[in-house]
PDB file of C-alpha atoms and ligand atoms in Angstrom:
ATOM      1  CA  UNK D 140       0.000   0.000   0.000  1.00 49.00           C
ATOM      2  CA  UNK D 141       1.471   3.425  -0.974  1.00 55.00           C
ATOM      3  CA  UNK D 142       1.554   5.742   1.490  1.00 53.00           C
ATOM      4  CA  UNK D 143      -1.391   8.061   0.218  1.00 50.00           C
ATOM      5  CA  UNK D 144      -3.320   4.954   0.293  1.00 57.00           C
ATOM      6  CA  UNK D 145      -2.875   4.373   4.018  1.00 77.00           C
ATOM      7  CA  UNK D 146      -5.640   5.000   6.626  1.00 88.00           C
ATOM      8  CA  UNK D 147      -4.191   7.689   9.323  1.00 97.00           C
ATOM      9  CA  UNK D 148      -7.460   7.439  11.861  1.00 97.00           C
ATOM     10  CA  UNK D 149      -4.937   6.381  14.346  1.00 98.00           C
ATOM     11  CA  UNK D 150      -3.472  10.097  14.445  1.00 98.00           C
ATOM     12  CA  UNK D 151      -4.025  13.371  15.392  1.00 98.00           C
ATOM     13  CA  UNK D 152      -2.339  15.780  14.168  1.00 98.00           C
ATOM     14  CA  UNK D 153      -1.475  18.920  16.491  1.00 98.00           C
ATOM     15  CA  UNK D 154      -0.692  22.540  15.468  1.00 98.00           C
ATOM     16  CA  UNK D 155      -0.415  25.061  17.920  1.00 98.00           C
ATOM     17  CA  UNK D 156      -1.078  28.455  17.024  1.00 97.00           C
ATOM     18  CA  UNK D 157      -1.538  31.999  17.291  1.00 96.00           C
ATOM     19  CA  UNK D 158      -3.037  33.898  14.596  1.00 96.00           C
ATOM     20  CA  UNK D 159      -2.493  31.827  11.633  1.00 97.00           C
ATOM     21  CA  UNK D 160      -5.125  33.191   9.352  1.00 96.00           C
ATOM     22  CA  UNK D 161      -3.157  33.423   6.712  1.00 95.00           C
ATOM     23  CA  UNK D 162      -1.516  29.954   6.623  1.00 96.00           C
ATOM     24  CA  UNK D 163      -3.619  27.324   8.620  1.00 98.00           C
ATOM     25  CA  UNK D 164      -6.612  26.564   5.577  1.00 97.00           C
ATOM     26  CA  UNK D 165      -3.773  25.833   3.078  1.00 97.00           C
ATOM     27  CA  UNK D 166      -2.416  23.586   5.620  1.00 97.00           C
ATOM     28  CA  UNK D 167      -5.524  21.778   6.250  1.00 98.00           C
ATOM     29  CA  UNK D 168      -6.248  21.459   2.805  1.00 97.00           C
ATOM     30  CA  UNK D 169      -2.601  19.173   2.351  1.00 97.00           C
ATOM     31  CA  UNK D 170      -3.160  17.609   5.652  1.00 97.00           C
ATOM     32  CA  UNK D 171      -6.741  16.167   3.784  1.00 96.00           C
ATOM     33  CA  UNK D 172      -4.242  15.055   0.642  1.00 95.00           C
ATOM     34  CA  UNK D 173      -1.446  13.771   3.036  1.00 96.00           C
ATOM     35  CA  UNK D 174      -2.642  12.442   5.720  1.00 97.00           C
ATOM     36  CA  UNK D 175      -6.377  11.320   5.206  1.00 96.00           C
ATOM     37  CA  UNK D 176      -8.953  10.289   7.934  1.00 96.00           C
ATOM     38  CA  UNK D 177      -6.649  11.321  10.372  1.00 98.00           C
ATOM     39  CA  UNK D 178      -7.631  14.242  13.407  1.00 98.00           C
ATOM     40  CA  UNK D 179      -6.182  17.295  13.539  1.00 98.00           C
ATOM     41  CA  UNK D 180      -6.470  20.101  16.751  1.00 98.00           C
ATOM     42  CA  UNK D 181      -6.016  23.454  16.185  1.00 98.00           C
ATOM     43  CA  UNK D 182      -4.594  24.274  19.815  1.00 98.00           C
ATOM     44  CA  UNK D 183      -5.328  28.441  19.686  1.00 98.00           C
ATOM     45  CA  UNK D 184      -4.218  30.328  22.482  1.00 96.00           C
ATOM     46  CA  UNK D 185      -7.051  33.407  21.470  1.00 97.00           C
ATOM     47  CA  UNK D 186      -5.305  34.691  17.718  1.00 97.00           C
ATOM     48  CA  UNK D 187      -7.464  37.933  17.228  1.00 97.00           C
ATOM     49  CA  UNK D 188      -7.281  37.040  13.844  1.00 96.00           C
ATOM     50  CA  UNK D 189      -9.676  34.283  11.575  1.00 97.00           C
ATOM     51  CA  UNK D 190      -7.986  31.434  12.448  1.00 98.00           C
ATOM     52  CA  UNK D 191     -10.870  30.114  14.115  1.00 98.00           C
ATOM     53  CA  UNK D 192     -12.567  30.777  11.371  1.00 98.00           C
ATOM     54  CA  UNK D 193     -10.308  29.103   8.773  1.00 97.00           C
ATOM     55  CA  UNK D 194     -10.642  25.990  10.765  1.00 98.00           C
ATOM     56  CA  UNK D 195     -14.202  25.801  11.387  1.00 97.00           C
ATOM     57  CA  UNK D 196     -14.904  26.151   7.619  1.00 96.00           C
ATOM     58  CA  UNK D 197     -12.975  23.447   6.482  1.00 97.00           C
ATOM     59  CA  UNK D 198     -14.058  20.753   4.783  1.00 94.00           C
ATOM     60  CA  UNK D 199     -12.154  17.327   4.175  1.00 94.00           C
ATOM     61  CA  UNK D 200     -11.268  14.209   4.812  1.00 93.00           C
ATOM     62  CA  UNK D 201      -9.645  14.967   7.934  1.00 96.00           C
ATOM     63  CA  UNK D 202     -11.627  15.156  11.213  1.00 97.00           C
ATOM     64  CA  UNK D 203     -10.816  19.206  12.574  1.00 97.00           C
ATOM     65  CA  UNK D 204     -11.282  20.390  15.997  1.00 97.00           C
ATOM     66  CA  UNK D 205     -10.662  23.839  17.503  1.00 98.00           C
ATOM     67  CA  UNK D 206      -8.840  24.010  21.068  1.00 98.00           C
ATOM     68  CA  UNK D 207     -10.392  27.082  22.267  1.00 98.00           C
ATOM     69  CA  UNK D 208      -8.025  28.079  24.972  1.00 98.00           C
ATOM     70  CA  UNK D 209      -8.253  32.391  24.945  1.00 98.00           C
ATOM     71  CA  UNK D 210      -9.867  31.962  28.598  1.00 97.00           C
ATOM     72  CA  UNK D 211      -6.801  29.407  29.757  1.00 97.00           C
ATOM     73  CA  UNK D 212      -4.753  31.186  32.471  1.00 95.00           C
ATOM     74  CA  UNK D 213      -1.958  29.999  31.542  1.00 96.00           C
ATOM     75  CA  UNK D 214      -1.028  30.785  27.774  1.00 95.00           C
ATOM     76  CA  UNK D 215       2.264  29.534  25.679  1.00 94.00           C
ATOM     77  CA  UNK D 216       2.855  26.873  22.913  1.00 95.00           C
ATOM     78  CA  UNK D 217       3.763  24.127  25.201  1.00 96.00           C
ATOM     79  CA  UNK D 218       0.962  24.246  27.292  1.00 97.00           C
ATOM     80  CA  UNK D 219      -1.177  24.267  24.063  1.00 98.00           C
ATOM     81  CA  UNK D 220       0.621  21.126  23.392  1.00 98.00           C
ATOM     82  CA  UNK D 221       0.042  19.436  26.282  1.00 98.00           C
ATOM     83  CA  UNK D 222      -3.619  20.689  26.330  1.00 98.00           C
ATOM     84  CA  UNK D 223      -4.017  19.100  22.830  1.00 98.00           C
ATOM     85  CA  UNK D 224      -2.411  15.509  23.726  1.00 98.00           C
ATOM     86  CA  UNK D 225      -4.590  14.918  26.737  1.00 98.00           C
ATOM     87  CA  UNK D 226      -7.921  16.034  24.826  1.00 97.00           C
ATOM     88  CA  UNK D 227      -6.508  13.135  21.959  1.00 98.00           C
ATOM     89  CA  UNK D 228      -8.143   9.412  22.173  1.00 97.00           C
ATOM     90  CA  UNK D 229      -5.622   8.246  18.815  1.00 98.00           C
ATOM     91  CA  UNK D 230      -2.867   5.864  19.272  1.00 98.00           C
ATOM     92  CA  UNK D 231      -0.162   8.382  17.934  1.00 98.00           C
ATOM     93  CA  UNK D 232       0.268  12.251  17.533  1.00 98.00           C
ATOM     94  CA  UNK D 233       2.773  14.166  15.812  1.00 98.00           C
ATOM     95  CA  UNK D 234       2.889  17.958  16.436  1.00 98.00           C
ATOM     96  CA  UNK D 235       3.584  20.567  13.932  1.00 98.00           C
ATOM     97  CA  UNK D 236       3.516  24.149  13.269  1.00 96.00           C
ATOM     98  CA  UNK D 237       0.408  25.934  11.553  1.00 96.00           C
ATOM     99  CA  UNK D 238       3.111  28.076   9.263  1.00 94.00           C
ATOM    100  CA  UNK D 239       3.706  25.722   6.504  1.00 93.00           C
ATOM    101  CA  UNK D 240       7.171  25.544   7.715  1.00 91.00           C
ATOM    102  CA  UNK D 241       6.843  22.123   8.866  1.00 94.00           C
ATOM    103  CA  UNK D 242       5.910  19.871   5.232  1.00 94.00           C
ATOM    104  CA  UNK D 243       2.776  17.918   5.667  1.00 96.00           C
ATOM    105  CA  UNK D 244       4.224  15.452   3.159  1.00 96.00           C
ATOM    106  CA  UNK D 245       6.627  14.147   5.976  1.00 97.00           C
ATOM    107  CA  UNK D 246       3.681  13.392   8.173  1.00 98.00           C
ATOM    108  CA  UNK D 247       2.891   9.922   6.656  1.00 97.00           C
ATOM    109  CA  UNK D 248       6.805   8.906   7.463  1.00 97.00           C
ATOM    110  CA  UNK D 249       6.644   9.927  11.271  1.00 98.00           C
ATOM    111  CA  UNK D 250       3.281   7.634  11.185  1.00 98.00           C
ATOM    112  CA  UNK D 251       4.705   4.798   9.924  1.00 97.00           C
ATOM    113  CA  UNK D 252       7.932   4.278  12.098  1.00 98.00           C
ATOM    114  CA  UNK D 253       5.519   4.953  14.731  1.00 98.00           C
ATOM    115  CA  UNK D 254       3.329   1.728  13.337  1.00 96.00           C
ATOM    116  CA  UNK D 255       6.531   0.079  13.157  1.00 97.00           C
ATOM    117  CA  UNK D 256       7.520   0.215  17.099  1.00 98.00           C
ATOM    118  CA  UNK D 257       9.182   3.128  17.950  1.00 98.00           C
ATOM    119  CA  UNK D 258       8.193   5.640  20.513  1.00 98.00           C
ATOM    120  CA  UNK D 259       9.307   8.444  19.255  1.00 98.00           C
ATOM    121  CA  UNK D 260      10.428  10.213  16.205  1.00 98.00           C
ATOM    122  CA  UNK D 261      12.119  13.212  16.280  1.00 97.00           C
ATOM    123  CA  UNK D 262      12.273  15.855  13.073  1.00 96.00           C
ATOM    124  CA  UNK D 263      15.241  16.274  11.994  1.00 93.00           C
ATOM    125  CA  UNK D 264      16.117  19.892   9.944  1.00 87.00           C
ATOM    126  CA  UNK D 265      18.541  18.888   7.010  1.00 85.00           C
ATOM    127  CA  UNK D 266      18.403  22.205   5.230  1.00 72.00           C
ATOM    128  CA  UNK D 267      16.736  25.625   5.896  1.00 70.00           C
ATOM    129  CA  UNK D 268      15.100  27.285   2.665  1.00 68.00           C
ATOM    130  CA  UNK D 269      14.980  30.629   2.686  1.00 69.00           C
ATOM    131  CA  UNK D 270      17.067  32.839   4.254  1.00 72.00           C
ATOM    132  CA  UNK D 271      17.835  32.839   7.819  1.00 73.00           C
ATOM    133  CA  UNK D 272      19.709  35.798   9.057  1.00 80.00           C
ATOM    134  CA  UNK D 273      23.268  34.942  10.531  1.00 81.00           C
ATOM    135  CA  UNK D 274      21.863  35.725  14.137  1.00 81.00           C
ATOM    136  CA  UNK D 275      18.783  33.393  13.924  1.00 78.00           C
ATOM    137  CA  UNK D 276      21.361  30.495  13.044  1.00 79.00           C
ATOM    138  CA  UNK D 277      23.501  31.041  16.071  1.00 83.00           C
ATOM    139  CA  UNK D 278      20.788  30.896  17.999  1.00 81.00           C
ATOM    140  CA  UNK D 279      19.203  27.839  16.512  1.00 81.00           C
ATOM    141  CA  UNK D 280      22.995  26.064  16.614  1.00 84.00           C
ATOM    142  CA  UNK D 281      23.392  27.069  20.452  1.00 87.00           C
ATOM    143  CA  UNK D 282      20.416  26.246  21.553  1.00 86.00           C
ATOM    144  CA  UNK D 283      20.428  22.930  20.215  1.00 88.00           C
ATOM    145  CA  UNK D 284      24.268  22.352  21.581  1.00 90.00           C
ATOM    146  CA  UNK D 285      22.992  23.714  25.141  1.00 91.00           C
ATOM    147  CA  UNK D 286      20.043  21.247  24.840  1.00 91.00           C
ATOM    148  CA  UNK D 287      21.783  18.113  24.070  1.00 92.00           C
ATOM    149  CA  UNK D 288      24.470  19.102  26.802  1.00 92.00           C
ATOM    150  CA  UNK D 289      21.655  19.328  29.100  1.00 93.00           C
ATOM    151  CA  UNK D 290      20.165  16.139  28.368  1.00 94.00           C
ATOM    152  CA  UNK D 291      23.641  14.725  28.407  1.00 94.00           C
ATOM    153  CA  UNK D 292      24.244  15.628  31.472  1.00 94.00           C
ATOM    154  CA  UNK D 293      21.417  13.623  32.491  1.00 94.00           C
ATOM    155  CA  UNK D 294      21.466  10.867  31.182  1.00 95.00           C
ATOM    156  CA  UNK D 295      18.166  11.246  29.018  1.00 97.00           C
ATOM    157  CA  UNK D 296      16.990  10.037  26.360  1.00 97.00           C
ATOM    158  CA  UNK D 297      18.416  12.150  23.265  1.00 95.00           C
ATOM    159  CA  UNK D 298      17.543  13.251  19.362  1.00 95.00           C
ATOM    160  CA  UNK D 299      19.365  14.982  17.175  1.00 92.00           C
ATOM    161  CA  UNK D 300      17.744  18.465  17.292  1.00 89.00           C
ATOM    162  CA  UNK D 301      16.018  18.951  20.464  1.00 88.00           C
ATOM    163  CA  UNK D 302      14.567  22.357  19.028  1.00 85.00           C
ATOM    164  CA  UNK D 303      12.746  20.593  16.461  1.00 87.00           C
ATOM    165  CA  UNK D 304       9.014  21.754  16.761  1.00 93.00           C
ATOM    166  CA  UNK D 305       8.183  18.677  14.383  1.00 97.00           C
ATOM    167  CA  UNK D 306       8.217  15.371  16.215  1.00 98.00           C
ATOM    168  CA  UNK D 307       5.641  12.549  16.921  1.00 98.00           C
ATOM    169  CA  UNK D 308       5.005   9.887  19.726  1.00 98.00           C
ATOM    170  CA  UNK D 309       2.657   7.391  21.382  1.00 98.00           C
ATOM    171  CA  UNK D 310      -0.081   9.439  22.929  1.00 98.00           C
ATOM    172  CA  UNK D 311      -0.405   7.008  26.458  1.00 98.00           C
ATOM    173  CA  UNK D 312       3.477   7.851  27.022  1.00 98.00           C
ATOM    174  CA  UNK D 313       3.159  11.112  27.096  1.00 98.00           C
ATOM    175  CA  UNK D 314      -0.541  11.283  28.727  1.00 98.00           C
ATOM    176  CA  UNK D 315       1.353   9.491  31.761  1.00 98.00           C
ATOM    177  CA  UNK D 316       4.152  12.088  31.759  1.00 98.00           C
ATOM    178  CA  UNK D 317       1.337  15.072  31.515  1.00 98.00           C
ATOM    179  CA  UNK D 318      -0.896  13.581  34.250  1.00 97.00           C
ATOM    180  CA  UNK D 319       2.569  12.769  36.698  1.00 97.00           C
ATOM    181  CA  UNK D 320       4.702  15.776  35.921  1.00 97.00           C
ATOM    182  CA  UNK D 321       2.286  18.413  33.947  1.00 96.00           C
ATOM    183  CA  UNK D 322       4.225  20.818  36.585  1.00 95.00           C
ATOM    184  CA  UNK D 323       7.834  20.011  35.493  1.00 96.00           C
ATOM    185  CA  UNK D 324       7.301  21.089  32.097  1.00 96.00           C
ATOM    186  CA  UNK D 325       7.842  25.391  31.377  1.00 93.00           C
ATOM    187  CA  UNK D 326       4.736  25.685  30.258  1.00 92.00           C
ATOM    188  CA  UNK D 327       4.783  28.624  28.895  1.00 91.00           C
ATOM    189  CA  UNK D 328       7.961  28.178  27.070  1.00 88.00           C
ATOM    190  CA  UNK D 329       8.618  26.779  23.428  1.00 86.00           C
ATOM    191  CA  UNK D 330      10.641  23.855  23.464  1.00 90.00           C
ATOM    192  CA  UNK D 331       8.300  20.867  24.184  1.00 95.00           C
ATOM    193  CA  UNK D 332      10.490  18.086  23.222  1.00 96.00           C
ATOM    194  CA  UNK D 333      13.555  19.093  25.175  1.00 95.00           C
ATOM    195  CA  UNK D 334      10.927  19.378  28.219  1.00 95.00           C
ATOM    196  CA  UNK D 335       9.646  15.987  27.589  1.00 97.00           C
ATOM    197  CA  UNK D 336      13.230  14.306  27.364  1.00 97.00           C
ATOM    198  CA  UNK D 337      13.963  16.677  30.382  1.00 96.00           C
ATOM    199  CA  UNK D 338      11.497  15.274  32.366  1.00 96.00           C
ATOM    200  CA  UNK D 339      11.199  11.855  31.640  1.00 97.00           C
ATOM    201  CA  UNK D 340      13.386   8.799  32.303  1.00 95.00           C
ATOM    202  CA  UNK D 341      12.810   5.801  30.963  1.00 96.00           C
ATOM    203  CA  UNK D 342      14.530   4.370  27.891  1.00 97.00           C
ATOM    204  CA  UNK D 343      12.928   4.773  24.853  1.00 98.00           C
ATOM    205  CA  UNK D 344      13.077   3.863  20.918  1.00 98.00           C
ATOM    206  CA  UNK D 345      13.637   6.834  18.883  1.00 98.00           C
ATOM    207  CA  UNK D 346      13.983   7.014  15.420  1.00 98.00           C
ATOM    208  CA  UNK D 347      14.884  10.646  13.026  1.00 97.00           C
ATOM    209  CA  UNK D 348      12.398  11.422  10.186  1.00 97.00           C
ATOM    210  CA  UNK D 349      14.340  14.253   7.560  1.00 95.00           C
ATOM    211  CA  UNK D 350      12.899  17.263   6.770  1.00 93.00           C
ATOM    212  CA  UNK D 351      13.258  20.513   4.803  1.00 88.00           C
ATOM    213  CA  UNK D 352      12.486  23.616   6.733  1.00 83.00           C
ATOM    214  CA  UNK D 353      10.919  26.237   5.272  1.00 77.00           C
ATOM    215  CA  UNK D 354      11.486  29.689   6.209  1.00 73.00           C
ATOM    216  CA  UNK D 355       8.023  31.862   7.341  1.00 74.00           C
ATOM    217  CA  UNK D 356       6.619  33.576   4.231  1.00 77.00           C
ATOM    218  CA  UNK D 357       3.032  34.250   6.501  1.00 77.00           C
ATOM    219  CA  UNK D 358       2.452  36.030   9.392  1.00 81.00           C
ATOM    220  CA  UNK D 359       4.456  36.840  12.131  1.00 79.00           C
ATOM    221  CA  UNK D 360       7.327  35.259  14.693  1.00 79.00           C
ATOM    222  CA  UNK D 361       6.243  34.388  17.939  1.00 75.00           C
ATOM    223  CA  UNK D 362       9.754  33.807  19.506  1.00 69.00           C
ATOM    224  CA  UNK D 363      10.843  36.078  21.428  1.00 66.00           C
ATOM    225  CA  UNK D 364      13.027  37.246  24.461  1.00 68.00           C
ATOM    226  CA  UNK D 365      10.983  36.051  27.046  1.00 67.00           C
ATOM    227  CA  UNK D 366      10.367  32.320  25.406  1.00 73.00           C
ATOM    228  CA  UNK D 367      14.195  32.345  24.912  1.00 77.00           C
ATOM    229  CA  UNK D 368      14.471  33.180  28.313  1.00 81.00           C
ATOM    230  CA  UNK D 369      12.545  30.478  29.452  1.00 81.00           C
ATOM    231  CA  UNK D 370      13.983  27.784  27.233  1.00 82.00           C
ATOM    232  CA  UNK D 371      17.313  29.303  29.504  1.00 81.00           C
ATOM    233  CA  UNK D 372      16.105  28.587  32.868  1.00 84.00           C
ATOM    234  CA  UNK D 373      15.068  25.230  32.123  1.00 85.00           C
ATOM    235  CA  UNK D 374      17.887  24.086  30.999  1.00 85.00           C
ATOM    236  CA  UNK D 375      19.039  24.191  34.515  1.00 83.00           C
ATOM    237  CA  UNK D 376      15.691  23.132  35.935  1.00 79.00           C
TER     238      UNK D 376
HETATM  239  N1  GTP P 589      -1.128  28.043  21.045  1.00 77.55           N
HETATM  240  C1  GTP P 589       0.008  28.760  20.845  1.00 77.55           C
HETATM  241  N2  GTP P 589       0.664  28.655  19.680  1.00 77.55           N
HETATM  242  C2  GTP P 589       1.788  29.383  19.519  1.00 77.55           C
HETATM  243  C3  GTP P 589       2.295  30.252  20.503  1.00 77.55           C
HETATM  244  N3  GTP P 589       3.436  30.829  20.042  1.00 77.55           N
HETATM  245  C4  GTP P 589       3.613  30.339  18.797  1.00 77.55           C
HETATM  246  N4  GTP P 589       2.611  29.476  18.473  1.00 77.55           N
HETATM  247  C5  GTP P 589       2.456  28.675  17.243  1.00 77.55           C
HETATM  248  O1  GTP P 589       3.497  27.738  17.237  1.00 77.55           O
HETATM  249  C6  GTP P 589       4.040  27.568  15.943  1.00 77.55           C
HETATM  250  C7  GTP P 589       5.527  27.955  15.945  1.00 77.55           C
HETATM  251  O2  GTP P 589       5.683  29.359  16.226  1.00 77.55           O
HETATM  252  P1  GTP P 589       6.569  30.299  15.290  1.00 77.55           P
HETATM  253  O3  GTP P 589       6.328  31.719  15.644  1.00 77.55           O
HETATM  254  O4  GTP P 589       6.326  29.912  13.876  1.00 77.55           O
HETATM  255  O5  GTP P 589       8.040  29.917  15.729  1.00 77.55           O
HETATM  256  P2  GTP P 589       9.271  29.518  14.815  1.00 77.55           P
HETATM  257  O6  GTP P 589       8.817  28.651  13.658  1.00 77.55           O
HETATM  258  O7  GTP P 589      10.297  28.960  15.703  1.00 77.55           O
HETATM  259  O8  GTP P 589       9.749  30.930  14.280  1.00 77.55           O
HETATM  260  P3  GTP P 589       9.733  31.500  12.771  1.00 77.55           P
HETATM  261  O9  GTP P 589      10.802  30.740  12.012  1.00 77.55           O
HETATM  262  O10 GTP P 589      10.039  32.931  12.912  1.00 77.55           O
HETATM  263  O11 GTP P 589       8.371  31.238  12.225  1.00 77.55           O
HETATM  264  C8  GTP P 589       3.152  28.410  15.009  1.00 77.55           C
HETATM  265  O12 GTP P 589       2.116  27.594  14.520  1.00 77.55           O
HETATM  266  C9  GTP P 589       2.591  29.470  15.964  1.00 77.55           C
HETATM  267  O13 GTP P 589       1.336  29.982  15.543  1.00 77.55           O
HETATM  268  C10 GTP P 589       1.575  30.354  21.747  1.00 77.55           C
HETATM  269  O14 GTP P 589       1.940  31.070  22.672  1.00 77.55           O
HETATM  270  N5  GTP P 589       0.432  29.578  21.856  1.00 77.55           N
HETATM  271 MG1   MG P 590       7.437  29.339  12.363  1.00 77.55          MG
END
């Protein structure tokens, strides 16, 4: 069976954003083509623009829902993350961003090493299109180098790029984690996958799925000082 042929009902697919208007319906629209009969939640931490509105009127093979969270106290991408995983009843999730940086073609590949055995697959960025000025590259680089340290220093579990927004798991692994630990992670920081190999100890199959990183041709940056500063603390958490 090709992989456009497969059946993805056993996924959801999460994308957290924060207005998105401008990106999320085209993304939806290759999620139906890529990844059919599979679930996707918007996690939206109240964008002021239609994003709400892009999702709701979408129409598809896939199965959309809308996280409302603008009345959440607490507001940031991972808790949006976490949010979406314990509201998800599918056997895996990946989680990607609603920019189009992240290509929904790859989606089917994180599914199926997933339906192979392995707990986790982490993206892994093998080229950035686009331009990426010198500063945003030095920050990607160190980030990543202080992250693997980190986890190094640990004795964690470990991937490649730990700043990789585009990764994909079990769901009951991580529902565990959430329900045990929900406190440990910075919740309203960025980096969910360095918090999750952060936090939790057990050894576990991981695989790397390739992918070409767009650069953001839509809308606007969320990253900023104070998620970089809270990446920094919990390094040392
Ligand atoms: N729910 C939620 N989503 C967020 C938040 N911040 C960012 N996002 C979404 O998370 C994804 C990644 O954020 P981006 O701003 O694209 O971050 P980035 O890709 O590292 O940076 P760029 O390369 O500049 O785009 C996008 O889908 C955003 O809409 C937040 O606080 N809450
Ligand atoms: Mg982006």
């Amino acid at each position: 069976m090709s992989e456009n042929q497969r059946n993805f009902s056993d996924l959801t697919i999460i994308i957290p954003t924060l207005n998105e208007e401008q990106t999320i319906g085209l993304l939806l629209e290759k999620l139906d083509k890529d990844v059919p009969q599979s679930t996707v939640i918007v996690s939206d931490d109240g964008s002021k623009d239609k994003t709400r509105e892009a999702v709701e009127n979408h129409k598809g093979s896939i199965k959309t829902k809308f996280l409302d969270r603008s009345t959440k106290e607490i507001h940031g991408l991972t808790i949006s993350v976490l949010d979406a995983i314990e509201s998800s009843d599918t056997e895996f999730f990946v989680v990607m961003d609603g920019d189009l940086q992240h290509p929904s073609e790859v989606v089917p590949k994180f599914h199926k090493v997933l339906r192979e055995g392995y707990d986790l697959a982490a993206g892994k960025r093998i080229e950035v299109i686009g331009k990426w000025p010198l500063h945003r590259k030095i920050m990607s680089y160190g980030a990543i180098m202080l992250g693997r340290f980190s986890l190094i220093l640990r004795g964690r579990n470990r991937v490649k790029d730990v700043m990789s927004g585009l990764y994909a798991s079990r769901t009951e692994i991580w529902k565990k984690v959430i329900k045990e630990k929900k406190g440990r992670f910075a919740l309203e920081g960025y980096k969910v996958l360095f918090d999750f190999l952060r936090i939790y100890k057990t050894k576990l199959k991981i695989t790397h799925v390739d992918y070409v990183f767009g650069t953001r041709d839509f809308g606007e940056s969320k990253i900023s000082k104070k998620v970089l500063w809270v990446y920094f603390k919990s390094l040392f958490k």
